[in-house]
Short mmCIF file of C-alpha atoms in Angstrom, two decimals:
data_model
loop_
_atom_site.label_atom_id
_atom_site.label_comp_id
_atom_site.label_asym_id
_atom_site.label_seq_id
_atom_site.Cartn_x
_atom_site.Cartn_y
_atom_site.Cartn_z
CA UNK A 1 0.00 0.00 0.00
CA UNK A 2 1.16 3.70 -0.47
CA UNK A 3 0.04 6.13 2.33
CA UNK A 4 0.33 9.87 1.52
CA UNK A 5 -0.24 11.81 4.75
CA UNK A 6 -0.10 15.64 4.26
CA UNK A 7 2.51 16.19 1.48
CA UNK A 8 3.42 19.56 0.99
CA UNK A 9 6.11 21.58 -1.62
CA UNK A 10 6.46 24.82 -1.70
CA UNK A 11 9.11 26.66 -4.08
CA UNK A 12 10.25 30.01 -3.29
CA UNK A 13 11.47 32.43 -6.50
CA UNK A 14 12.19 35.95 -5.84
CA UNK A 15 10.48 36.02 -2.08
CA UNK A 16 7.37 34.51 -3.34
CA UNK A 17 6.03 31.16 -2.42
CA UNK A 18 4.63 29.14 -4.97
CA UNK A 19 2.68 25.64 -3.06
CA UNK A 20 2.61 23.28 -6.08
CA UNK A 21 1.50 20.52 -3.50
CA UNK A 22 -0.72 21.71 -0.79
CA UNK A 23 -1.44 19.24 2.32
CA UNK A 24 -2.22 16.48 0.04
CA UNK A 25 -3.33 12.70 1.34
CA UNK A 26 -3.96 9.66 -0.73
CA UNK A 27 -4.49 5.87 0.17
CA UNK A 28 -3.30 3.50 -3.22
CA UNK A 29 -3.91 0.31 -2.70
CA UNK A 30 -1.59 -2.71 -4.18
CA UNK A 31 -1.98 -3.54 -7.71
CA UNK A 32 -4.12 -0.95 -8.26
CA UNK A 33 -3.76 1.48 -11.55
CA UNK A 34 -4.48 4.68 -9.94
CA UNK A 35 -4.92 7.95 -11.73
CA UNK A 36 -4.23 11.48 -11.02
CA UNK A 37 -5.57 13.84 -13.36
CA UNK A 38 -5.29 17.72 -13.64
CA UNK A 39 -4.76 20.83 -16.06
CA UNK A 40 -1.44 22.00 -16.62
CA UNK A 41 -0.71 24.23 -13.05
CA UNK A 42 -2.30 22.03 -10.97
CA UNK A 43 0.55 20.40 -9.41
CA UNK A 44 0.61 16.86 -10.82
CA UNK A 45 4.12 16.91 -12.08
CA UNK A 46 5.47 17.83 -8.92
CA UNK A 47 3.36 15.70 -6.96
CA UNK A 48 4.37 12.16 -8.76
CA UNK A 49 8.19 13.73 -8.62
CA UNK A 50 7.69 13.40 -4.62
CA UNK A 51 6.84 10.00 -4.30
CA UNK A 52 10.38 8.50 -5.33
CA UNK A 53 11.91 11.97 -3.78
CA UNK A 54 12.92 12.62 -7.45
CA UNK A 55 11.89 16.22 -5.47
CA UNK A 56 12.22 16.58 -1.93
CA UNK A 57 8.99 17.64 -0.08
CA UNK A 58 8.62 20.99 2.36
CA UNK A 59 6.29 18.80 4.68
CA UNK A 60 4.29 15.63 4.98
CA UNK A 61 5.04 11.96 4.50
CA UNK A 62 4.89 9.18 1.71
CA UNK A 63 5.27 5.70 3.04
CA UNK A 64 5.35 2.68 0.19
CA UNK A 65 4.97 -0.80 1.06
CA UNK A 66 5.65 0.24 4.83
CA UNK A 67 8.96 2.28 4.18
CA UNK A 68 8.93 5.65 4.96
CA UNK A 69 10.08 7.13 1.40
CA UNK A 70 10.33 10.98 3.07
CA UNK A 71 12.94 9.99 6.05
CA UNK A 72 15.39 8.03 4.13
CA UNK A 73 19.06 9.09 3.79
CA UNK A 74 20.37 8.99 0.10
CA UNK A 75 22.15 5.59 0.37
CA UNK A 76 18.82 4.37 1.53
CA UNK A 77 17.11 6.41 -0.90
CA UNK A 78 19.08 4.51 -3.53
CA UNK A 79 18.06 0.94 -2.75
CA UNK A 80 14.48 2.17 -1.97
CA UNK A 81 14.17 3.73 -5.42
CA UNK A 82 14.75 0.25 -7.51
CA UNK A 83 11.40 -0.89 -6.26
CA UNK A 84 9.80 2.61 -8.18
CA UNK A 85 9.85 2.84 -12.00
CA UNK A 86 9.14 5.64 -13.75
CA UNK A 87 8.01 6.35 -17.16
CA UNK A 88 8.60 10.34 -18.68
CA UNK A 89 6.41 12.10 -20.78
CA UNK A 90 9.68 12.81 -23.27
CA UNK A 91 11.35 9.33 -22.89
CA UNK A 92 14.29 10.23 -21.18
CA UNK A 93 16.56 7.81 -23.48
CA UNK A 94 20.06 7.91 -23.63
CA UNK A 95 20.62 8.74 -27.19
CA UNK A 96 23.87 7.51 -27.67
CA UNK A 97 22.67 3.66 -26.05
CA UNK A 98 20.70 1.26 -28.20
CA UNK A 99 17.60 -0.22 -27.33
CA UNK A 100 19.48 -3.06 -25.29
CA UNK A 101 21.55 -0.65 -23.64
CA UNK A 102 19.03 2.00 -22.72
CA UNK A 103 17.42 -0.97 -20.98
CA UNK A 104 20.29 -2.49 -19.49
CA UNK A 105 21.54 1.27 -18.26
CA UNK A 106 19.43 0.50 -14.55
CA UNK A 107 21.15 -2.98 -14.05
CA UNK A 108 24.56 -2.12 -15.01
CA UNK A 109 23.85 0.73 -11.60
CA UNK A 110 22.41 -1.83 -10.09
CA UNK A 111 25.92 -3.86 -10.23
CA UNK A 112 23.82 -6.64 -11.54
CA UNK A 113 26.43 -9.44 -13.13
CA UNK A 114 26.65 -9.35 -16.85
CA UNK A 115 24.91 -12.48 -17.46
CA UNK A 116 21.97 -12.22 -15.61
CA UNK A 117 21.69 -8.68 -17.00
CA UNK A 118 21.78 -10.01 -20.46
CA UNK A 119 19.03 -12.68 -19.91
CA UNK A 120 16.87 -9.63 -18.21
CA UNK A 121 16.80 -7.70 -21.07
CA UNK A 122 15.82 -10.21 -23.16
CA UNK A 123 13.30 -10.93 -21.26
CA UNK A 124 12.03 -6.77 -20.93
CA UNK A 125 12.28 -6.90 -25.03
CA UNK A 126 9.80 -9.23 -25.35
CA UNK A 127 7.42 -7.98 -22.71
CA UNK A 128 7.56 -4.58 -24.16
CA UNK A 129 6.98 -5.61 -28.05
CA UNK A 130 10.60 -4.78 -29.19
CA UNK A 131 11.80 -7.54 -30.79
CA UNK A 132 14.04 -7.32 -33.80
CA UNK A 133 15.13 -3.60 -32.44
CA UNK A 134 17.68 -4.42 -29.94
CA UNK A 135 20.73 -2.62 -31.83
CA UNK A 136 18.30 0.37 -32.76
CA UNK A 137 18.98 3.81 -31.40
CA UNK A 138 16.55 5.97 -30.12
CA UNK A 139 16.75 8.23 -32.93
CA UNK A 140 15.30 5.28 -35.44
CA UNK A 141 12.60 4.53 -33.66
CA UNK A 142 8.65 5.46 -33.69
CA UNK A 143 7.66 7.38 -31.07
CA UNK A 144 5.59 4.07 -29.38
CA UNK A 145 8.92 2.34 -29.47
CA UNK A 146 10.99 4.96 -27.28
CA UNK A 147 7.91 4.96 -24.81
CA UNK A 148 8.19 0.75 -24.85
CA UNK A 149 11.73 1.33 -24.58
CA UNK A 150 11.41 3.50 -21.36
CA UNK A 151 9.16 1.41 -20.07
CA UNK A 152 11.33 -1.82 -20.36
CA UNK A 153 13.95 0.25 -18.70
CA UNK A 154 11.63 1.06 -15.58
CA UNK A 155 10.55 -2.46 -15.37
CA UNK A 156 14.62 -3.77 -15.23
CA UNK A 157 15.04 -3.69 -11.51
CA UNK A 158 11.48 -5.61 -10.93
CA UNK A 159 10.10 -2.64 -9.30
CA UNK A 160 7.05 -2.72 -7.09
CA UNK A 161 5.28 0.57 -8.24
CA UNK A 162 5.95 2.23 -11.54
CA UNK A 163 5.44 6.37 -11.60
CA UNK A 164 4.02 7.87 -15.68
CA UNK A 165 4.34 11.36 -15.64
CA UNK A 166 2.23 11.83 -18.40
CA UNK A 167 3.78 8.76 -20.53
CA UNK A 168 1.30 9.42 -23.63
CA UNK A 169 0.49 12.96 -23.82
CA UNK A 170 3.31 13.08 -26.47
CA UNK A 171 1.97 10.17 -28.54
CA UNK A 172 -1.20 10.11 -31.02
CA UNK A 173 -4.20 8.35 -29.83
CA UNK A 174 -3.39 5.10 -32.07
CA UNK A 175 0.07 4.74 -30.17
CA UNK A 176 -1.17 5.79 -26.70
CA UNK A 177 -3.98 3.01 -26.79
CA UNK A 178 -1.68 0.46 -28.06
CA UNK A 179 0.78 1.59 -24.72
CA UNK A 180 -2.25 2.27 -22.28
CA UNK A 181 -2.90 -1.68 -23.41
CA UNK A 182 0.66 -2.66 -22.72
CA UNK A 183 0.83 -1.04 -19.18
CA UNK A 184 -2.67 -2.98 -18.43
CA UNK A 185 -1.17 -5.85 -19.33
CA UNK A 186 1.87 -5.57 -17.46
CA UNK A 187 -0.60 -4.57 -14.26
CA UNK A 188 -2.21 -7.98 -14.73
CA UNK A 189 1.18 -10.13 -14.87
CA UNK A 190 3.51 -8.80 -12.70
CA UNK A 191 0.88 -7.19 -10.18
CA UNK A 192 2.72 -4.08 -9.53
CA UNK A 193 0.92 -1.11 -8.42
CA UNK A 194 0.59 2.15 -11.84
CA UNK A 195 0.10 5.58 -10.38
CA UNK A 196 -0.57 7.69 -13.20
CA UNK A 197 -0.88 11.46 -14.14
CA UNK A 198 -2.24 12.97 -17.41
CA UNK A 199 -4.67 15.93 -18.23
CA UNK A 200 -6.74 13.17 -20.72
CA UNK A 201 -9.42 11.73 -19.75
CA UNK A 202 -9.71 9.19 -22.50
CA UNK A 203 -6.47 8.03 -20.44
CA UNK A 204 -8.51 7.55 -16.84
CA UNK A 205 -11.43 5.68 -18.72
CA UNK A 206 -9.24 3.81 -20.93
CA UNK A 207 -6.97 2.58 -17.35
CA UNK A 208 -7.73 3.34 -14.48
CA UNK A 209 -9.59 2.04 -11.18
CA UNK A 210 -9.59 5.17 -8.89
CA UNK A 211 -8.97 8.41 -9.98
CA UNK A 212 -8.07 11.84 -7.69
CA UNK A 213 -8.81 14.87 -9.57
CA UNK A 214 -5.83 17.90 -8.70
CA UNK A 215 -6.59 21.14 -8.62
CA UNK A 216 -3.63 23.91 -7.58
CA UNK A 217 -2.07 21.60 -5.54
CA UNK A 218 -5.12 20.07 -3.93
CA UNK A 219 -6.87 16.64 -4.11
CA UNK A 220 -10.83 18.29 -5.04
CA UNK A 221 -12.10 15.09 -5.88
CA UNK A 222 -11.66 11.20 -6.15
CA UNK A 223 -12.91 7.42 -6.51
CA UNK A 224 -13.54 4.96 -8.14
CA UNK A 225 -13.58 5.99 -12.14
CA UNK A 226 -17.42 4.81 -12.90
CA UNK A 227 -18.77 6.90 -9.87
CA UNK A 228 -16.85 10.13 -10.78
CA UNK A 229 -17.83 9.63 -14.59
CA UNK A 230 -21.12 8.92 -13.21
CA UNK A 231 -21.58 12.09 -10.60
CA UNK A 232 -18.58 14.23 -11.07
CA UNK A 233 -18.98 17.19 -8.01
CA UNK A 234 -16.51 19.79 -8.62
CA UNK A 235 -16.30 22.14 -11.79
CA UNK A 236 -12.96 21.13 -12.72
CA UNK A 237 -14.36 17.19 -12.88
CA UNK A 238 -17.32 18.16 -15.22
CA UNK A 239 -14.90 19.76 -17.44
CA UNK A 240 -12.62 16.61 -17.67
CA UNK A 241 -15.90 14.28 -18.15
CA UNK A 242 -17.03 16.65 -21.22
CA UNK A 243 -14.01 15.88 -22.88
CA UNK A 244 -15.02 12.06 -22.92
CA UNK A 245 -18.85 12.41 -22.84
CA UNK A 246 -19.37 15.89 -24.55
CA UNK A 247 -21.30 18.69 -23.14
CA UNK A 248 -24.54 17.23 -22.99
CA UNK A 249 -26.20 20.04 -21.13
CA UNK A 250 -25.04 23.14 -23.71
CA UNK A 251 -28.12 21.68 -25.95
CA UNK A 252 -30.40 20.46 -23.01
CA UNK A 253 -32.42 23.46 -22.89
CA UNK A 254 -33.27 23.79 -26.16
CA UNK A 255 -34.17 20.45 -26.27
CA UNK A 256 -36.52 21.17 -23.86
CA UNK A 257 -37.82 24.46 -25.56
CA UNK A 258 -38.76 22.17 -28.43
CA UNK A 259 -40.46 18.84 -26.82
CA UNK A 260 -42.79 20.16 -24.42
CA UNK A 261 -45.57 17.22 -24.64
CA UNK A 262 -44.86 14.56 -21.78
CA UNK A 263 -42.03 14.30 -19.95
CA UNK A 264 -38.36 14.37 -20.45
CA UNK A 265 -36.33 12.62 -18.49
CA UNK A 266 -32.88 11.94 -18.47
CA UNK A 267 -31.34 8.08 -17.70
CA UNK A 268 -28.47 7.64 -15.95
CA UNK A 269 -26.98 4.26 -17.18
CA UNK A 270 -23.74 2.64 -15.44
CA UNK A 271 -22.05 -0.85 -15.82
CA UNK A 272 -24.06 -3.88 -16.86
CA UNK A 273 -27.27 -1.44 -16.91
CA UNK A 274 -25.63 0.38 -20.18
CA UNK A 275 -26.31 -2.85 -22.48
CA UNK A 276 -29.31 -3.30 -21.26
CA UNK A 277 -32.63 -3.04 -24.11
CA UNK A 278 -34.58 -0.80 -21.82
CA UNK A 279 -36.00 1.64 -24.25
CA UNK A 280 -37.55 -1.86 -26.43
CA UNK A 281 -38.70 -3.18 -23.02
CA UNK A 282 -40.49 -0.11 -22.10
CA UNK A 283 -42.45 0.70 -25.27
CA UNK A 284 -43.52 -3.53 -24.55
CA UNK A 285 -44.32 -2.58 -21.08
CA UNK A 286 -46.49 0.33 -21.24
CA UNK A 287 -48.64 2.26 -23.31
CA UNK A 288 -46.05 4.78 -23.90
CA UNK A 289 -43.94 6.41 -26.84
CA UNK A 290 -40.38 6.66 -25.92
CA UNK A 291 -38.37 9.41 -28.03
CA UNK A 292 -34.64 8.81 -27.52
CA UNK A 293 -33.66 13.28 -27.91
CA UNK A 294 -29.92 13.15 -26.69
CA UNK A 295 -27.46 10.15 -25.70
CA UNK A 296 -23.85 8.74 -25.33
CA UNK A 297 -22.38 5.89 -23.81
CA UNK A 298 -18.95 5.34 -23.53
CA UNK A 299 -16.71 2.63 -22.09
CA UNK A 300 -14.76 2.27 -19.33
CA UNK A 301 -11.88 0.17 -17.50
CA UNK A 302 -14.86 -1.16 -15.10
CA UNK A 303 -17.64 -0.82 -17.56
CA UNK A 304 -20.26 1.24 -19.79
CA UNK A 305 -21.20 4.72 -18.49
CA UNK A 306 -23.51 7.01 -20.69
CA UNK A 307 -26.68 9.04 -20.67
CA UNK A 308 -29.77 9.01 -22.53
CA UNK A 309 -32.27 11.88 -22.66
CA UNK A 310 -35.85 10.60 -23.96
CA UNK A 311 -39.12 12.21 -24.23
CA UNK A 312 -42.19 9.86 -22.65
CA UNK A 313 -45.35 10.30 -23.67
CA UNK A 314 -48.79 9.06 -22.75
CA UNK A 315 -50.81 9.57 -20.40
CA UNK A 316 -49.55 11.09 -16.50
CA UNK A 317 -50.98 6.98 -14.96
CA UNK A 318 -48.21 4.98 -17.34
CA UNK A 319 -45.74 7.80 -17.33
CA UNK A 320 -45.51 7.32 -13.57
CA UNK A 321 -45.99 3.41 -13.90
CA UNK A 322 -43.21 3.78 -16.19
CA UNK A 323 -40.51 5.88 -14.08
CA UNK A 324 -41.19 3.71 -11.27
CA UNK A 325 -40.76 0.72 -12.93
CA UNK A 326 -36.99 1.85 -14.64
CA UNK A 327 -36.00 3.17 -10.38
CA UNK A 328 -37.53 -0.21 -8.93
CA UNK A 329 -36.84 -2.90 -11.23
CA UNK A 330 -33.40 -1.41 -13.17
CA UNK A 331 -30.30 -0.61 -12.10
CA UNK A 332 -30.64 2.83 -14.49
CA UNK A 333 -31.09 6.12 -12.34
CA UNK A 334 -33.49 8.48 -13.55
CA UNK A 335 -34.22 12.35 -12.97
CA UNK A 336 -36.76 14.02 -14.93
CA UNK A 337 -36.36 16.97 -16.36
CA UNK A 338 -39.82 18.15 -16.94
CA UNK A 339 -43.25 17.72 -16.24
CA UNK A 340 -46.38 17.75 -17.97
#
């Protein structure tokens, strides 16, 4: 488990303080791929920088796996940091290493014996897709393959946690899938616990379990990704779920200008619920006309999330019948947005 208790950085440039990390506390459980998201400003950088004291902190603790990362003298320091990986934004390669060394770079550190550094990287090649580019230098390869590369290189050491600082956010959306997919799969085989930051939120759904939402230096918001996607609370939150779902309220009042017979009500579906056939079973059900007027679902790590608006008509008796019959018998939430 990582236990954040209170971290706090402050930098200081020309007598001003600056608090890029402000009395923030976290709980990450083991195994867990745990997201941090946040506009540029908001402290992210910094904050994932603390956790393997890449920067030292002003106050406040970080304890992984029941070592106390903020006390630790630099020889400890050392030793602690080969059980944290981390993955840059830019690559960080060594341009004048090949593939095979870049990777073997850690180990060599690490005194690891020749041999058993050799069969290691071998064995980080394949797991990262990179076979048949050992002998390749950075500057001949894609920019997928210098990300695969980097990670390889913070997997050498058979870390416990691996750190992205946003690992994708230089990559186009074929190539960050395709790496998003690698780092799940690495999750699921060597069970080692992903803390990652990125201002995308197609990066969160795509995954992540839990999510924190930063906000100049502050945790404003987190949980588990379906129930933020599902009821984001702070500003900041809705702004990041628009960018998956769209802004499904900026044409919700015309909507409702226009379709004034019945009701409107808008259906909240999550999980399972999302594949369910409800508008079919309704329009079976009752003596009703369902009009779907606005929807999207999207998927995520943990399942569907979306929204549809719909018009019901007939008369107020099945309306009702209806509504209570999708809050009773579903697993779909439903608020109305007008009445007849």
């Amino acid at each position: 488990m990582i236990s954040i208790k209170d971290l706090t950085k402050v930098f200081r440039f020309d007598q001003k303080e600056i608090k890029a990390v402000d009395h923030l506390s976290l709980t990450i459980e083991d195994g867990d791929i745990f997201g941090v998201i946040g506009y540029s400003g908001a402290g992210k950088s910094t904050f994932i920088r603390l956790l393997n004291r890449l920067e030292d902190p002003t106050s406040g603790q970080v304890t992984i796996q029941g070592k106390n990362i903020t006390a630790m003298k630099k020889n400890e320091l050392r030793i602690a940091r080969q059980d944290i990986g981390m993955i840059f934004q830019h690559f960080n390669l060594l341009w004048s290493r090949t593939v095979r060394e870049n990777i073997a770079f850690p180990l060599e550190i690490a005194g690891v014996p020749a041999k058993e550094r050799e069969d290691r990287v071998k064995e980080l090649i394949e797991l990262v897709g990179l076979a048949g580019r050992e002998n390749a230098y950075p500057s001949q390869l894609s920019g997928g393959q210098k990300q695969r590369v980097g990670i390889a290189r913070a997997l050498a050491n058979n870390p416990k946690v691996l750190l992205c600082d946003e690992a994708t956010s230089a990559l186009d959306p074929e190539t960050t899938d395709s790496i998003l997919d690698l780092l799940i799969d690495i999750n699921e085989r060597l069970g080692l616990t992903i803390i990652l930051i990125t201002h995308e939120m197609h990066v969160i759904k795509k995954i992540c379990n839990r999510v924190a939402v930063m906000e100049k230096g502050k945790i404003v918001e987190q949980g588990d990704v379906l129930d933020v996607f599902l009821k984001p609370k702070q500003p900041v939150t809705k702004k990041f779920v628009e960018q998956v779902m769209g802004d499904s309220d900026g044409d919700l009042s015309q909507l409702l200008d226009v379709y004034t017979s019945g009701r409107v009500v808008r259906l909240h579906f999550v999980g399972d619920s999302a594949n369910q056939a409800l508008i079919s079973q309704l329009s079976k059900e009752f003596e009703i006309e369902v009009n779907i007027l606005q929807g999207k679902i999207t998927q995520t790590k943990l399942g569907a999330y979306g929204t549809l608006v719909v018009q019901i008509n007939g008369s107020d008796r099945e309306i009702n019948n209806t509504i209570q019959f999708i809050t009773e018998k579903t697993t779909v939430e439903v608020e109305v947005l007008t009445h007849a």
